[in-house]
Coordinates of C-alpha atoms in Angstrom, one line a residue:
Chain A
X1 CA 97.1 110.5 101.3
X2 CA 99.5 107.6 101.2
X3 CA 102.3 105.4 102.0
X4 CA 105.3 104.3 99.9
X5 CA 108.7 102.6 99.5
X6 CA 110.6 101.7 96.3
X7 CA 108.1 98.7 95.2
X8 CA 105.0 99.4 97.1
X9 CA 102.5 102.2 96.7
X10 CA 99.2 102.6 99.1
X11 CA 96.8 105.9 98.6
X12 CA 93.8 106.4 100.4
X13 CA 91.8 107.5 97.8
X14 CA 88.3 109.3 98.6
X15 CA 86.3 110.7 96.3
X16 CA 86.4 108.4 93.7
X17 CA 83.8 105.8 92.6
X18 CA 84.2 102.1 92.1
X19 CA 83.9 102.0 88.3
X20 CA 87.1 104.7 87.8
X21 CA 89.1 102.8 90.7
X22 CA 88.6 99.7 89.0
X23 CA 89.5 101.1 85.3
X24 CA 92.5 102.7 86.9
X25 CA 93.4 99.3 88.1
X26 CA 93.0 97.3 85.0
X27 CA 94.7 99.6 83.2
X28 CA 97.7 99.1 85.5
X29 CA 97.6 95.5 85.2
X30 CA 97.0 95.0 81.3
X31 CA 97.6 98.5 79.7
X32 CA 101.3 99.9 80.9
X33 CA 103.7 98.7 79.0
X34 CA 106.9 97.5 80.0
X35 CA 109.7 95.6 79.4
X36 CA 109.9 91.6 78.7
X37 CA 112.3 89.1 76.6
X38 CA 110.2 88.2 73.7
X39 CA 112.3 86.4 71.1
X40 CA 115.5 84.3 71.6
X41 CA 118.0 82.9 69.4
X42 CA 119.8 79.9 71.0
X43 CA 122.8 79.3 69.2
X44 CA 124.2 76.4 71.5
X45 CA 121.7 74.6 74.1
X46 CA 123.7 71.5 75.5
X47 CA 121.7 71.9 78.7
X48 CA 119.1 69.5 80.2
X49 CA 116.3 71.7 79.4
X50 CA 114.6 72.2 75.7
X51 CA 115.2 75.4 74.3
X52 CA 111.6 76.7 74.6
X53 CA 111.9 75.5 78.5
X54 CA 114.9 78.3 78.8
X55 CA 113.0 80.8 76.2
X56 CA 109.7 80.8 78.3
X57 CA 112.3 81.2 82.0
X58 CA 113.8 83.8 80.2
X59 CA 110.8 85.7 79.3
X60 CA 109.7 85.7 82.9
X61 CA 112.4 87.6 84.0
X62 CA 111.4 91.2 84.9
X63 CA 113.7 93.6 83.4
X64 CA 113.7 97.3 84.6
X65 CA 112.3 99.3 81.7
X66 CA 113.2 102.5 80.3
X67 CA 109.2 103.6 79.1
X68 CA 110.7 107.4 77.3
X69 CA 113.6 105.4 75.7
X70 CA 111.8 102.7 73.6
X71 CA 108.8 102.6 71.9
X72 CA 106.0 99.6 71.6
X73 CA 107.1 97.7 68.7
X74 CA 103.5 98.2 66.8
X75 CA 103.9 101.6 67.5
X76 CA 107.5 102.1 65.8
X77 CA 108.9 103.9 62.7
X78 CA 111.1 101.0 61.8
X79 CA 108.5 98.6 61.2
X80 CA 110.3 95.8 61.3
X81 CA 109.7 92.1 62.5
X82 CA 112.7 92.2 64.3
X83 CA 112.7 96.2 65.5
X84 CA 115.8 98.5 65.2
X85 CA 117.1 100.4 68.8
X86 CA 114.0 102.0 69.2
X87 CA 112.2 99.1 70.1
X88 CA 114.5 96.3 71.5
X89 CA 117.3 95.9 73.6
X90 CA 119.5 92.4 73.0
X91 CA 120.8 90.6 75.9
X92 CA 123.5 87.6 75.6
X93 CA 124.3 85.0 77.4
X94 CA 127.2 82.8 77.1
X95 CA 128.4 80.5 80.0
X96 CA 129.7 76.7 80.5
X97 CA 130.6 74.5 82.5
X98 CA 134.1 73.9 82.7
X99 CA 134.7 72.3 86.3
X100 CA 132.0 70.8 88.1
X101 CA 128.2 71.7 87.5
X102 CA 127.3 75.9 87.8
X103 CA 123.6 77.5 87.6
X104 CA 123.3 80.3 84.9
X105 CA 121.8 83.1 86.5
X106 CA 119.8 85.9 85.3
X107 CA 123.0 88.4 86.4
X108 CA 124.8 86.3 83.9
X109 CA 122.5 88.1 81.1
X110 CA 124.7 91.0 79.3
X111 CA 122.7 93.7 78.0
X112 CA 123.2 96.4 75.2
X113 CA 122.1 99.2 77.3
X114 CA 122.9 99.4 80.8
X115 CA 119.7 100.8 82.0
X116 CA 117.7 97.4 81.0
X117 CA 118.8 94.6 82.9
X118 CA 117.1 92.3 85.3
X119 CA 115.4 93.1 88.3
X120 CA 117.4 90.9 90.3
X121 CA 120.7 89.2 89.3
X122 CA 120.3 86.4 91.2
X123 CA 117.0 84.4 89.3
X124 CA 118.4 81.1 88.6
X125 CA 117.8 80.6 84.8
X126 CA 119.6 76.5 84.1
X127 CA 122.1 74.7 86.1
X128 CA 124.6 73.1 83.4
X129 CA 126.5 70.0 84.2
X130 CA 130.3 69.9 83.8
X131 CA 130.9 70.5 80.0
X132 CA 127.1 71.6 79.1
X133 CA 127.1 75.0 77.4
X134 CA 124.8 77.7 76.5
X135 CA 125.2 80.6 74.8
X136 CA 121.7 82.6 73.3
X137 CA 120.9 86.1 72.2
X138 CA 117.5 87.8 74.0
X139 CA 115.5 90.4 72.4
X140 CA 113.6 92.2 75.3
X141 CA 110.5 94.6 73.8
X142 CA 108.2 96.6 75.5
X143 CA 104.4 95.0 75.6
X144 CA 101.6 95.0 78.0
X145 CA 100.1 92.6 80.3
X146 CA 96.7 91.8 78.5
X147 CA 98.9 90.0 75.5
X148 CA 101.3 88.2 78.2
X149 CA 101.5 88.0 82.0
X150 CA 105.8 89.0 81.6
X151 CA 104.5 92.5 80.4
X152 CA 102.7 93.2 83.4
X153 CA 104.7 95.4 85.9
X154 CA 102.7 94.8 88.9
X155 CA 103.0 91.7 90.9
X156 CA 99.6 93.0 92.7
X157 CA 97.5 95.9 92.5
X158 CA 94.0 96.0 94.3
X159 CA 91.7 98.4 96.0
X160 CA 89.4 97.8 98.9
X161 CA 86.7 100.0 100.7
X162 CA 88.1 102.1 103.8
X163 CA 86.7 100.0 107.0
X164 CA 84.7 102.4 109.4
X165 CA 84.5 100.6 113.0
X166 CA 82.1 101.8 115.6
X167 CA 82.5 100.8 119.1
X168 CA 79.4 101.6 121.9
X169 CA 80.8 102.8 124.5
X170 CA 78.0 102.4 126.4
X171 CA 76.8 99.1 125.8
X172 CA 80.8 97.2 125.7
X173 CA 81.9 96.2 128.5
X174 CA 85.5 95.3 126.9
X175 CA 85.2 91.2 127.5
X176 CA 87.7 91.4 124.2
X177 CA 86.4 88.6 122.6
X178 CA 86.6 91.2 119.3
X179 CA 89.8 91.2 119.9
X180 CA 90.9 87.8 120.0
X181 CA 88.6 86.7 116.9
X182 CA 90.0 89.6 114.8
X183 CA 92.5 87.5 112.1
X184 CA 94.3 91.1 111.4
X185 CA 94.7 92.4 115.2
X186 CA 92.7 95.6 114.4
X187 CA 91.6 95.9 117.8
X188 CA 93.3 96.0 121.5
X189 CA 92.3 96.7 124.6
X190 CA 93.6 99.5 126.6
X191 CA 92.6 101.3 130.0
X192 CA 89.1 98.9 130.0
X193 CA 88.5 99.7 126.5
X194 CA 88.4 98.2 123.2
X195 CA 89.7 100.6 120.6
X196 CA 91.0 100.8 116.9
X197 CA 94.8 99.9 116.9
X198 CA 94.9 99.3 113.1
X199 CA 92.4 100.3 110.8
X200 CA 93.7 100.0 107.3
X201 CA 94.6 96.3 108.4
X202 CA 90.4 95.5 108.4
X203 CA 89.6 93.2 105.6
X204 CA 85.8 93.4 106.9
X205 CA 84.9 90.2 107.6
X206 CA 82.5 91.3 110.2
X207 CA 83.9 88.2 112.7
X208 CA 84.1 90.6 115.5
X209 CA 80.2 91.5 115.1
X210 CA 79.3 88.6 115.1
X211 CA 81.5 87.5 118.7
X212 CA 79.9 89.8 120.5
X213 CA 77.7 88.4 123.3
X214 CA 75.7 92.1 123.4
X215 CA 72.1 92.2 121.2
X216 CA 72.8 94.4 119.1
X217 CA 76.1 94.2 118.7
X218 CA 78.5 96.8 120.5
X219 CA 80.6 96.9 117.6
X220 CA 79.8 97.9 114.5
X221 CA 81.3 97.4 110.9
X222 CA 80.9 99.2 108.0
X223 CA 82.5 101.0 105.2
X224 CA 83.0 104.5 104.0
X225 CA 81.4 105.2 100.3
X226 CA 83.6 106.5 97.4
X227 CA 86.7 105.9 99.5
X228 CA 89.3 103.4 98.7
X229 CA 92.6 102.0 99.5
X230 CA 94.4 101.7 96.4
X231 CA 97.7 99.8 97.0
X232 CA 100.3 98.7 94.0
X233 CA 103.1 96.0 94.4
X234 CA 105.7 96.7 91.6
X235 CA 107.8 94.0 90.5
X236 CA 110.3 96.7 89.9
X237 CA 110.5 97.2 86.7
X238 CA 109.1 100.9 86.9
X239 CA 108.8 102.5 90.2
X240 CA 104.6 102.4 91.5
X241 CA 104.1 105.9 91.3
X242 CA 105.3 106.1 87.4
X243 CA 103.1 103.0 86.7
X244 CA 99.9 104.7 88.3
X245 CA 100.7 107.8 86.8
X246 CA 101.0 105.7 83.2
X247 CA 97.3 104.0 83.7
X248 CA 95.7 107.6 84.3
X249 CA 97.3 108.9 81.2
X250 CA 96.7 106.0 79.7
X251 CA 93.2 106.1 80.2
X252 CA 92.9 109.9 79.6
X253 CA 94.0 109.1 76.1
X254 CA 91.4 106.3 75.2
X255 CA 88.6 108.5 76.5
X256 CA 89.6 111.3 74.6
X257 CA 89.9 109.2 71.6
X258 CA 86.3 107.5 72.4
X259 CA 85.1 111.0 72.0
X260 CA 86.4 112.4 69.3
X261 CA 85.2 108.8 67.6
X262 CA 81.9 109.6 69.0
X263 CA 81.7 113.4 67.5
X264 CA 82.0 112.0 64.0
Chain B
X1 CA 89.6 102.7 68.4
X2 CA 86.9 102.7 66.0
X3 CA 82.7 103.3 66.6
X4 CA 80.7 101.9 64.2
X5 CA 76.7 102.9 65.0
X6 CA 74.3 99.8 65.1
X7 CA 71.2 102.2 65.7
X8 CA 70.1 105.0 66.0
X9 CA 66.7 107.2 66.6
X10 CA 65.5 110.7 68.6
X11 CA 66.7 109.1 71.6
X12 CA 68.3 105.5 71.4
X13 CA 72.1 104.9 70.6
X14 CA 73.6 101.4 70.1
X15 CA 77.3 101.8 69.4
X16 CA 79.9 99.2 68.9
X17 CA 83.6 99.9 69.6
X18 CA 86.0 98.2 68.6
X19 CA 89.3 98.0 70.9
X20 CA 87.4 98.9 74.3
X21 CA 86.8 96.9 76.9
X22 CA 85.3 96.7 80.9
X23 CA 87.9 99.2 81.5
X24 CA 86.1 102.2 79.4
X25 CA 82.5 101.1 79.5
X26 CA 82.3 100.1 82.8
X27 CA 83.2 103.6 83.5
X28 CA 81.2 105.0 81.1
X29 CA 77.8 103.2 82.1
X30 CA 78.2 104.1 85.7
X31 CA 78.3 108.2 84.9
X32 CA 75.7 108.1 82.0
X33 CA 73.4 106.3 84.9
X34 CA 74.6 109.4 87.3
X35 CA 72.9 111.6 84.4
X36 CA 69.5 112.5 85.1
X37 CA 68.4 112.9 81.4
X38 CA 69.2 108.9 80.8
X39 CA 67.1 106.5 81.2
X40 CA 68.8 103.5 80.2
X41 CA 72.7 102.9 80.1
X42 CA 74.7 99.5 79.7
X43 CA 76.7 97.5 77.9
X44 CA 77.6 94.0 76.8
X45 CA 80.8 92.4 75.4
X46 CA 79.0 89.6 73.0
X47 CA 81.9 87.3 73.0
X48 CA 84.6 87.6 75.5
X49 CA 87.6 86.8 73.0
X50 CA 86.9 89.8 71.1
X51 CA 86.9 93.3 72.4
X52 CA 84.3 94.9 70.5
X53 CA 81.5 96.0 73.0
X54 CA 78.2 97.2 72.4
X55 CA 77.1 100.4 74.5
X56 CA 73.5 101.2 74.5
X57 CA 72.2 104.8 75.9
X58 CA 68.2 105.3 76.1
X59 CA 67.7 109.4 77.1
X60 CA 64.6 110.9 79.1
X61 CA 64.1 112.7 75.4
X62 CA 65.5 115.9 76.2
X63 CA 69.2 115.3 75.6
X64 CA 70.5 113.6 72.3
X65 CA 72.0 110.2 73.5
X66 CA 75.2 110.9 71.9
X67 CA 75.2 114.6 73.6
X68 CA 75.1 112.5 76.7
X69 CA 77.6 110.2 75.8
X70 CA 79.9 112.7 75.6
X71 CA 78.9 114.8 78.6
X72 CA 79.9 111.4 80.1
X73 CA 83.0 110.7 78.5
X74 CA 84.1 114.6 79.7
X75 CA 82.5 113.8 83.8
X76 CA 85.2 110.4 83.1
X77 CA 88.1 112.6 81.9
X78 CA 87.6 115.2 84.8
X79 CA 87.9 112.7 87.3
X80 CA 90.6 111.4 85.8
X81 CA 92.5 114.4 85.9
X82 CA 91.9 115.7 88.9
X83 CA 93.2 111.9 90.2
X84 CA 96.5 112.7 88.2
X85 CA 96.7 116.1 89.6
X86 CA 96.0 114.9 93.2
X87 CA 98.6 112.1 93.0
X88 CA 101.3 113.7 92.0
X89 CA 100.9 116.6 94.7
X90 CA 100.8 114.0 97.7
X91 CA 103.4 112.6 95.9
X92 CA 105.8 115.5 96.5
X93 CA 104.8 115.4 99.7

């Protein structure tokens, strides 16, 4: 039922209506939690940039995140404005420019536990000019995309209906003007026939319908009902499959507690 | 997530929960309309900067709207499941 590498997740999904596709997929964007620098103490900022400037970069950064580790900072014993090592992980940084100009990196970000860290080391962060300096402590928490966009571990996540493609035999007579139109390449022509090359690539714009000299059409373009293609883009923070897995427990748990509201 | 009850009669329910959103009660519309017992299902979320909407179920008169609101909420979890259970098996795949 699907495709996958390390960021990106695809299912072909049938069965399912619109409505529980589309809760699955806003609870991916804005309910799964992960992790994201929040609060930052600069101690010395003799860079170009204002200290909110490197605060907000900083916050952007996507760290991978640890969900069983740490808990969401409402939702921890310690409650305490600045959470305890259940609910944040400090990062330093502490570089300067001692010959020539350098660019402070997000690999240059040392973290208390090993298993948060950034995404990728190499997201540039400042340049500092010979003699600048900058040395800051982060305090990554977990938090989820509807407060702030940082908290959201997808870069994409979408679902659109499965194409269906009919082609008349009878009534083509393969002058492949379908084919040339198409914007995605779904069709080709092989041994005097058009045929589907590439189905899930069909965004259904119907151009190849209306191409066709024939009245009616020869080609037909539709969609299958209650069957999707759900595909997920992680930014890496958590692997696809852990952040789908999240929204449908996720959502089990607010239904559940909708009904037991409801029962009172 | 709290419910407070805004009216209620033999056959009307108008809810308001508080820390819901499109999410739920999008869901939640779509299978009290697949019930055959209700006759009218929606919602509306007054003001978009606070996420307290209002969910209204009108029944046929044979089924309490709450019964059905539930029987919905269960058809919603079901689904759910049997996504969770389906993903992780063509996931070991």
């Amino acid at each position: 039922m699907l495709e996958r590498d390390e960021k990106n997740l695809r299912l072909l999904i049938r069965g399912a209506d619109a409505p529980f596709i589309n809760a699955l997929r806003r609870n991916v964007i804005a309910e799964v939690p992960c992790m994201a620098i929040d609060d930052v103490v600069i101690i010395e900022n003799s860079s170009v940039f204002h200290d909110e400037i490197i605060a907000h970069r900083l916050g952007l950064i996507p760290l991978k995140t640890d969900l069983d580790g740490y808990n969401l900072p409402e939702e921890c014993s310690c409650k305490s404005e600045f959470g305890c090592n259940l609910c944040r992980v400090i990062l330093t940084l502490d570089r300067e420019a001692k010959e020539g100009a350098i660019t402070v990196y997000s690999g240059d970000l040392t973290s208390e536990n090993p298993n948060i860290v950034p995404v990728s080391d190499k997201i540039p962060i400042v340049k500092l000019a010979k003699g600048q300096k900058l040395r800051l402590e982060a305090y990554a928490r977990l938090g989820k995309g509807k407060n702030h966009a940082k908290w959201q571990p997808v870069s994409l996540c979408s679902y659109k209906y499965l194409p269906r493609i009919n082609i008349n035999g009878e009534s083509c007579d393969a002058c492949e003007k379908c084919v040339e139109i198409c914007p995605r390449k779904v069709l080709a022509k092989r041994e005097g026939k058009i045929e589907v090359r590439n189905l899930l690539a069909c965004t259904l714009c119907r151009d190849c319908v209306d191409v066709c000299p024939k009245q009616p059409p020869a080609i037909e373009v539709d969609w299958e009902k209650n069957a999707f293609i759900f595909s997920v883009e992680s930014t890496g923070v958590l692997p696809p499959e852990r952040i789908v897995m999240e929204a449908v427990k996720i959502l089990n748990k607010d239904l559940e507690e909708l009904a037991k509201q409801i029962e009172v | 997530m709290k419910v407070n009850v805004l009216k209620k009669t033999e056959n009307e329910l108008k809810i308001e929960v508080e820390g819901a959103g499109h999410t739920i009660c999008n869901l939640l519309q779509k299978k009290l309309l697949e019930d055959e017992n209700v006759e009218l299902a929606g919602y509306d979320i007054p003001h978009p900067l606070t996420p307290v909407p209002v969910i209204y179920v009108r029944t046929k008169g044979k089924l309490k709207p709450e019964e059905a609101l539930l029987k919905a909420l269960g058809k919603a979890r079901e689904i759910n499941e049997e996504f969770g259970k389906a993903l992780q098996k063509a996931l070991k795949k």
